[in-house]
Amino acid sequence: MTRGSQRERDRERALARTGGKGKTKDDGLTPEQRRERDAKALQEKAAKKAAQAAAAAGSGGGKGNNNTKK
């Protein structure tokens, strides 16, 4: 069997497994709506990370430099 036909058969099998969906990404949103949704998600993620960093810095724990030499 040649490599070309094996590759084609594998593509057909993969397409059959996914139900023939292909690479469509249709979530019913316009590009503008998608940008707004993604921007909001990123802002929420950044705010959550900042809150965690503030909590870690306030408690004195975390991955800071905890060396105390006397």
N, CA, C and O atoms as a Tinker XYZ file with bonds, in Angstrom:
   280  protein
     1  N      0.852000   -1.170000    0.000000    73     2
     2  CA     0.000000    0.000000    0.000000    64     1     3
     3  C      0.900000    1.236000    0.000000    63     2     4     5
     4  O      1.896000    1.292000    0.721000    81     3
     5  N      0.545000    2.192000   -0.794000    73     3     6
     6  CA     1.354000    3.410000   -0.840000    64     5     7
     7  C      0.884000    4.381000    0.233000    63     6     8     9
     8  O     -0.238000    4.286000    0.732000    81     7
     9  N      1.752000    5.303000    0.574000    73     7    10
    10  CA     1.436000    6.260000    1.633000    64     9    11
    11  C      0.278000    7.170000    1.261000    63    10    12    13
    12  O     -0.523000    7.534000    2.122000    81    11
    13  N      0.179000    7.540000   -0.003000    73    11    14
    14  CA    -0.870000    8.452000   -0.431000    64    13    15
    15  C     -2.257000    7.894000   -0.191000    63    14    16    17
    16  O     -3.135000    8.592000    0.315000    81    15
    17  N     -2.456000    6.640000   -0.551000    73    15    18
    18  CA    -3.789000    6.058000   -0.371000    64    17    19
    19  C     -4.098000    5.840000    1.108000    63    18    20    21
    20  O     -5.254000    5.950000    1.518000    81    19
    21  N     -3.088000    5.535000    1.904000    73    19    22
    22  CA    -3.297000    5.354000    3.336000    64    21    23
    23  C     -3.734000    6.679000    3.960000    63    22    24    25
    24  O     -4.622000    6.714000    4.812000    81    23
    25  N     -3.107000    7.750000    3.530000    73    23    26
    26  CA    -3.438000    9.071000    4.034000    64    25    27
    27  C     -4.888000    9.432000    3.690000    63    26    28    29
    28  O     -5.632000    9.946000    4.525000    81    27
    29  N     -5.264000    9.151000    2.451000    73    27    30
    30  CA    -6.636000    9.453000    2.012000    64    29    31
    31  C     -7.653000    8.627000    2.788000    63    30    32    33
    32  O     -8.692000    9.147000    3.196000    81    31
    33  N     -7.365000    7.356000    2.993000    73    31    34
    34  CA    -8.286000    6.500000    3.753000    64    33    35
    35  C     -8.427000    6.979000    5.186000    63    34    36    37
    36  O     -9.521000    6.956000    5.749000    81    35
    37  N     -7.316000    7.416000    5.779000    73    35    38
    38  CA    -7.365000    7.913000    7.147000    64    37    39
    39  C     -8.203000    9.184000    7.222000    63    38    40    41
    40  O     -8.964000    9.370000    8.172000    81    39
    41  N     -8.070000   10.052000    6.237000    73    39    42
    42  CA    -8.890000   11.264000    6.216000    64    41    43
    43  C    -10.373000   10.917000    6.126000    63    42    44    45
    44  O    -11.199000   11.525000    6.807000    81    43
    45  N    -10.708000    9.943000    5.289000    73    43    46
    46  CA   -12.105000    9.529000    5.158000    64    45    47
    47  C    -12.633000    8.960000    6.473000    63    46    48    49
    48  O    -13.760000    9.252000    6.871000    81    47
    49  N    -11.824000    8.154000    7.141000    73    47    50
    50  CA   -12.233000    7.572000    8.414000    64    49    51
    51  C    -12.415000    8.658000    9.473000    63    50    52    53
    52  O    -13.367000    8.616000   10.252000    81    51
    53  N    -11.509000    9.623000    9.500000    73    51    54
    54  CA   -11.616000   10.707000   10.469000    64    53    55
    55  C    -12.866000   11.535000   10.212000    63    54    56    57
    56  O    -13.539000   11.959000   11.152000    81    55
    57  N    -13.175000   11.765000    8.955000    73    55    58
    58  CA   -14.377000   12.511000    8.604000    64    57    59
    59  C    -15.623000   11.748000    9.029000    63    58    60    61
    60  O    -16.594000   12.350000    9.489000    81    59
    61  N    -15.604000   10.438000    8.881000    73    59    62
    62  CA   -16.740000    9.625000    9.285000    64    61    63
    63  C    -16.914000    9.641000   10.804000    63    62    64    65
    64  O    -18.041000    9.644000   11.300000    81    63
    65  N    -15.802000    9.653000   11.543000    73    63    66
    66  CA   -15.879000    9.677000   13.003000    64    65    67
    67  C    -16.482000   10.971000   13.519000    63    66    68    69
    68  O    -17.241000   10.953000   14.487000    81    67
    69  N    -16.156000   12.101000   12.884000    73    67    70
    70  CA   -16.654000   13.389000   13.358000    64    69    71
    71  C    -18.062000   13.666000   12.875000    63    70    72    73
    72  O    -18.644000   14.690000   13.230000    81    71
    73  N    -18.616000   12.783000   12.078000    73    71    74
    74  CA   -19.967000   12.978000   11.592000    64    73    75
    75  C    -20.023000   13.914000   10.399000    63    74    76    77
    76  O    -21.087000   14.446000   10.082000    81    75
    77  N    -18.909000   14.122000    9.741000    73    75    78
    78  CA   -18.871000   14.970000    8.561000    64    77    79
    79  C    -18.945000   16.453000    8.883000    63    78    80    81
    80  O    -19.337000   17.250000    8.031000    81    79
    81  N    -18.577000   16.832000   10.094000    73    79    82
    82  CA   -18.654000   18.237000   10.486000    64    81    83
    83  C    -17.629000   19.091000    9.759000    63    82    84    85
    84  O    -17.936000   20.205000    9.334000    81    83
    85  N    -16.440000   18.589000    9.617000    73    83    86
    86  CA   -15.385000   19.380000    9.003000    64    85    87
    87  C    -14.852000   20.414000    9.977000    63    86    88    89
    88  O    -14.892000   20.220000   11.192000    81    87
    89  N    -14.355000   21.513000    9.431000    73    87    90
    90  CA   -13.769000   22.545000   10.273000    64    89    91
    91  C    -14.664000   23.782000   10.349000    63    90    92    93
    92  O    -14.167000   24.907000   10.283000    81    91
    93  N    -15.949000   23.591000   10.485000    73    91    94
    94  CA   -16.838000   24.737000   10.590000    64    93    95
    95  C    -16.971000   25.135000   12.049000    63    94    96    97
    96  O    -17.109000   24.284000   12.928000    81    95
    97  N    -16.928000   26.416000   12.293000    73    95    98
    98  CA   -17.028000   26.937000   13.646000    64    97    99
    99  C    -18.195000   27.915000   13.667000    63    98   100   101
   100  O    -18.001000   29.128000   13.746000    81    99
   101  N    -19.408000   27.377000   13.596000    73    99   102
   102  CA   -20.593000   28.201000   13.507000    64   101   103
   103  C    -21.287000   28.227000   14.856000    63   102   104   105
   104  O    -21.991000   27.285000   15.221000    81   103
   105  N    -21.084000   29.308000   15.593000    73   103   106
   106  CA   -21.749000   29.439000   16.881000    64   105   107
   107  C    -22.869000   30.468000   16.810000    63   106   108   109
   108  O    -23.410000   30.867000   17.841000    81   107
   109  N    -23.221000   30.901000   15.599000    73   107   110
   110  CA   -24.323000   31.820000   15.417000    64   109   111
   111  C    -23.988000   33.261000   15.744000    63   110   112   113
   112  O    -24.891000   34.087000   15.876000    81   111
   113  N    -22.715000   33.581000   15.877000    73   111   114
   114  CA   -22.310000   34.945000   16.214000    64   113   115
   115  C    -21.605000   35.602000   15.046000    63   114   116   117
   116  O    -20.930000   34.944000   14.254000    81   115
   117  N    -21.772000   36.906000   14.953000    73   115   118
   118  CA   -21.017000   37.653000   13.951000    64   117   119
   119  C    -19.601000   37.837000   14.484000    63   118   120   121
   120  O    -19.366000   37.681000   15.682000    81   119
   121  N    -18.664000   38.163000   13.615000    73   119   122
   122  CA   -17.294000   38.383000   14.107000    64   121   123
   123  C    -17.214000   39.460000   15.190000    63   122   124   125
   124  O    -16.423000   39.347000   16.127000    81   123
   125  N    -18.031000   40.495000   15.059000    73   123   126
   126  CA   -18.040000   41.557000   16.071000    64   125   127
   127  C    -18.525000   41.025000   17.418000    63   126   128   129
   128  O    -17.935000   41.330000   18.455000    81   127
   129  N    -19.589000   40.239000   17.406000    73   127   130
   130  CA   -20.111000   39.660000   18.646000    64   129   131
   131  C    -19.102000   38.701000   19.264000    63   130   132   133
   132  O    -18.955000   38.643000   20.485000    81   131
   133  N    -18.417000   37.958000   18.422000    73   131   134
   134  CA   -17.414000   37.009000   18.910000    64   133   135
   135  C    -16.266000   37.753000   19.576000    63   134   136   137
   136  O    -15.773000   37.333000   20.623000    81   135
   137  N    -15.836000   38.866000   18.967000    73   135   138
   138  CA   -14.755000   39.674000   19.561000    64   137   139
   139  C    -15.171000   40.205000   20.927000    63   138   140   141
   140  O    -14.394000   40.162000   21.881000    81   139
   141  N    -16.409000   40.708000   21.017000    73   139   142
   142  CA   -16.892000   41.238000   22.294000    64   141   143
   143  C    -16.950000   40.141000   23.353000    63   142   144   145
   144  O    -16.552000   40.360000   24.497000    81   143
   145  N    -17.442000   38.972000   22.980000    73   143   146
   146  CA   -17.531000   37.847000   23.915000    64   145   147
   147  C    -16.138000   37.448000   24.407000    63   146   148   149
   148  O    -15.925000   37.232000   25.600000    81   147
   149  N    -15.195000   37.354000   23.463000    73   147   150
   150  CA   -13.841000   36.943000   23.834000    64   149   151
   151  C    -13.156000   37.995000   24.701000    63   150   152   153
   152  O    -12.438000   37.657000   25.641000    81   151
   153  N    -13.380000   39.276000   24.383000    73   151   154
   154  CA   -12.775000   40.351000   25.176000    64   153   155
   155  C    -13.310000   40.317000   26.607000    63   154   156   157
   156  O    -12.554000   40.496000   27.563000    81   155
   157  N    -14.607000   40.087000   26.748000    73   155   158
   158  CA   -15.205000   40.014000   28.081000    64   157   159
   159  C    -14.631000   38.842000   28.868000    63   158   160   161
   160  O    -14.335000   38.968000   30.056000    81   159
   161  N    -14.475000   37.705000   28.200000    73   159   162
   162  CA   -13.920000   36.524000   28.867000    64   161   163
   163  C    -12.487000   36.777000   29.314000    63   162   164   165
   164  O    -12.090000   36.363000   30.404000    81   163
   165  N    -11.706000   37.459000   28.472000    73   163   166
   166  CA   -10.316000   37.755000   28.838000    64   165   167
   167  C    -10.245000   38.724000   30.007000    63   166   168   169
   168  O     -9.393000   38.581000   30.884000    81   167
   169  N    -11.141000   39.717000   30.025000    73   167   170
   170  CA   -11.160000   40.667000   31.143000    64   169   171
   171  C    -11.513000   39.963000   32.450000    63   170   172   173
   172  O    -10.910000   40.230000   33.490000    81   171
   173  N    -12.487000   39.068000   32.393000    73   171   174
   174  CA   -12.860000   38.329000   33.596000    64   173   175
   175  C    -11.707000   37.458000   34.080000    63   174   176   177
   176  O    -11.455000   37.352000   35.280000    81   175
   177  N    -11.013000   36.839000   33.134000    73   175   178
   178  CA    -9.886000   35.983000   33.486000    64   177   179
   179  C     -8.765000   36.802000   34.121000    63   178   180   181
   180  O     -8.161000   36.376000   35.106000    81   179
   181  N     -8.486000   37.981000   33.556000    73   179   182
   182  CA    -7.432000   38.843000   34.095000    64   181   183
   183  C     -7.806000   39.346000   35.481000    63   182   184   185
   184  O     -6.954000   39.421000   36.366000    81   183
   185  N     -9.081000   39.692000   35.676000    73   183   186
   186  CA    -9.521000   40.174000   36.984000    64   185   187
   187  C     -9.395000   39.073000   38.035000    63   186   188   189
   188  O     -8.983000   39.326000   39.167000    81   187
   189  N     -9.752000   37.858000   37.650000    73   187   190
   190  CA    -9.647000   36.727000   38.581000    64   189   191
   191  C     -8.189000   36.483000   38.958000    63   190   192   193
   192  O     -7.877000   36.243000   40.124000    81   191
   193  N     -7.300000   36.546000   37.970000    73   191   194
   194  CA    -5.877000   36.328000   38.227000    64   193   195
   195  C     -5.315000   37.429000   39.118000    63   194   196   197
   196  O     -4.513000   37.161000   40.013000    81   195
   197  N     -5.735000   38.669000   38.874000    73   195   198
   198  CA    -5.270000   39.785000   39.687000    64   197   199
   199  C     -5.750000   39.640000   41.129000    63   198   200   201
   200  O     -5.012000   39.944000   42.067000    81   199
   201  N     -6.984000   39.176000   41.303000    73   199   202
   202  CA    -7.508000   38.981000   42.649000    64   201   203
   203  C     -6.727000   37.892000   43.375000    63   202   204   205
   204  O     -6.440000   38.018000   44.565000    81   203
   205  N     -6.388000   36.834000   42.668000    73   203   206
   206  CA    -5.602000   35.765000   43.291000    64   205   207
   207  C     -4.209000   36.259000   43.658000    63   206   208   209
   208  O     -3.680000   35.908000   44.712000    81   207
   209  N     -3.618000   37.069000   42.793000    73   207   210
   210  CA    -2.282000   37.597000   43.074000    64   209   211
   211  C     -2.321000   38.527000   44.277000    63   210   212   213
   212  O     -1.415000   38.510000   45.110000    81   211
   213  N     -3.363000   39.333000   44.367000    73   211   214
   214  CA    -3.492000   40.254000   45.494000    64   213   215
   215  C     -3.693000   39.476000   46.793000    63   214   216   217
   216  O     -3.146000   39.846000   47.832000    81   215
   217  N     -4.464000   38.417000   46.736000    73   215   218
   218  CA    -4.701000   37.606000   47.934000    64   217   219
   219  C     -3.410000   36.917000   48.370000    63   218   220   221
   220  O     -3.128000   36.819000   49.564000    81   219
   221  N     -2.633000   36.443000   47.406000    73   219   222
   222  CA    -1.380000   35.765000   47.733000    64   221   223
   223  C     -0.369000   36.756000   48.303000    63   222   224   225
   224  O      0.365000   36.424000   49.234000    81   223
   225  N     -0.326000   37.959000   47.756000    73   223   226
   226  CA     0.613000   38.968000   48.238000    64   225   227
   227  C      0.202000   39.463000   49.620000    63   226   228   229
   228  O      1.060000   39.746000   50.455000    81   227
   229  N     -1.075000   39.569000   49.863000    73   227   230
   230  CA    -1.569000   40.049000   51.150000    64   229   231
   231  C     -1.361000   39.055000   52.265000    63   230   232   233
   232  O     -1.148000   39.441000   53.414000    81   231
   233  N     -1.419000   37.783000   51.941000    73   231   234
   234  CA    -1.272000   36.767000   52.979000    64   233   235
   235  C      0.184000   36.426000   53.257000    63   234   236   237
   236  O      0.493000   35.751000   54.238000    81   235
   237  N      1.071000   36.892000   52.396000    73   235   238
   238  CA     2.486000   36.614000   52.593000    64   237   239
   239  C      2.892000   35.249000   52.094000    63   238   240   241
   240  O      4.060000   34.877000   52.206000    81   239
   241  N      1.973000   34.503000   51.554000    73   239   242
   242  CA     2.286000   33.175000   51.038000    64   241   243
   243  C      2.627000   33.250000   49.573000    63   242   244   245
   244  O      2.815000   34.335000   49.021000    81   243
   245  N      2.705000   32.116000   48.955000    73   243   246
   246  CA     2.965000   32.103000   47.532000    64   245   247
   247  C      4.377000   31.708000   47.221000    63   246   248   249
   248  O      5.061000   31.080000   48.028000    81   247
   249  N      4.810000   32.089000   46.025000    73   247   250
   250  CA     6.112000   31.682000   45.536000    64   249   251
   251  C      7.138000   32.799000   45.645000    63   250   252   253
   252  O      7.995000   32.936000   44.773000    81   251
   253  N      7.067000   33.567000   46.660000    73   251   254
   254  CA     8.000000   34.682000   46.810000    64   253   255
   255  C      9.326000   34.212000   47.379000    63   254   256   257
   256  O      9.538000   33.018000   47.591000    81   255
   257  N     10.206000   35.156000   47.621000    73   255   258
   258  CA    11.505000   34.893000   48.202000    64   257   259
   259  C     11.346000   34.863000   49.710000    63   258   260   261
   260  O     11.266000   35.917000   50.342000    81   259
   261  N     11.300000   33.697000   50.290000    73   259   262
   262  CA    11.055000   33.551000   51.719000    64   261   263
   263  C     12.324000   33.258000   52.505000    63   262   264   265
   264  O     12.260000   32.700000   53.600000    81   263
   265  N     13.475000   33.628000   51.957000    73   263   266
   266  CA    14.744000   33.381000   52.647000    64   265   267
   267  C     14.935000   34.431000   53.748000    63   266   268   269
   268  O     14.839000   35.633000   53.499000    81   267
   269  N     15.202000   33.967000   54.943000    73   267   270
   270  CA    15.498000   34.886000   56.042000    64   269   271
   271  C     16.836000   34.483000   56.627000    63   270   272   273
   272  O     16.950000   33.474000   57.323000    81   271
   273  N     17.845000   35.286000   56.335000    73   271   274
   274  CA    19.189000   34.985000   56.850000    64   273   275
   275  C     19.457000   35.827000   58.065000    63   274   276   277
   276  O     19.120000   37.011000   58.093000    81   275
   277  N     20.057000   35.233000   59.070000    73   275   278
   278  CA    20.370000   35.960000   60.309000    64   277   279
   279  C     21.848000   36.079000   60.492000    63   278   280
   280  O     22.304000   36.659000   61.478000    81   279
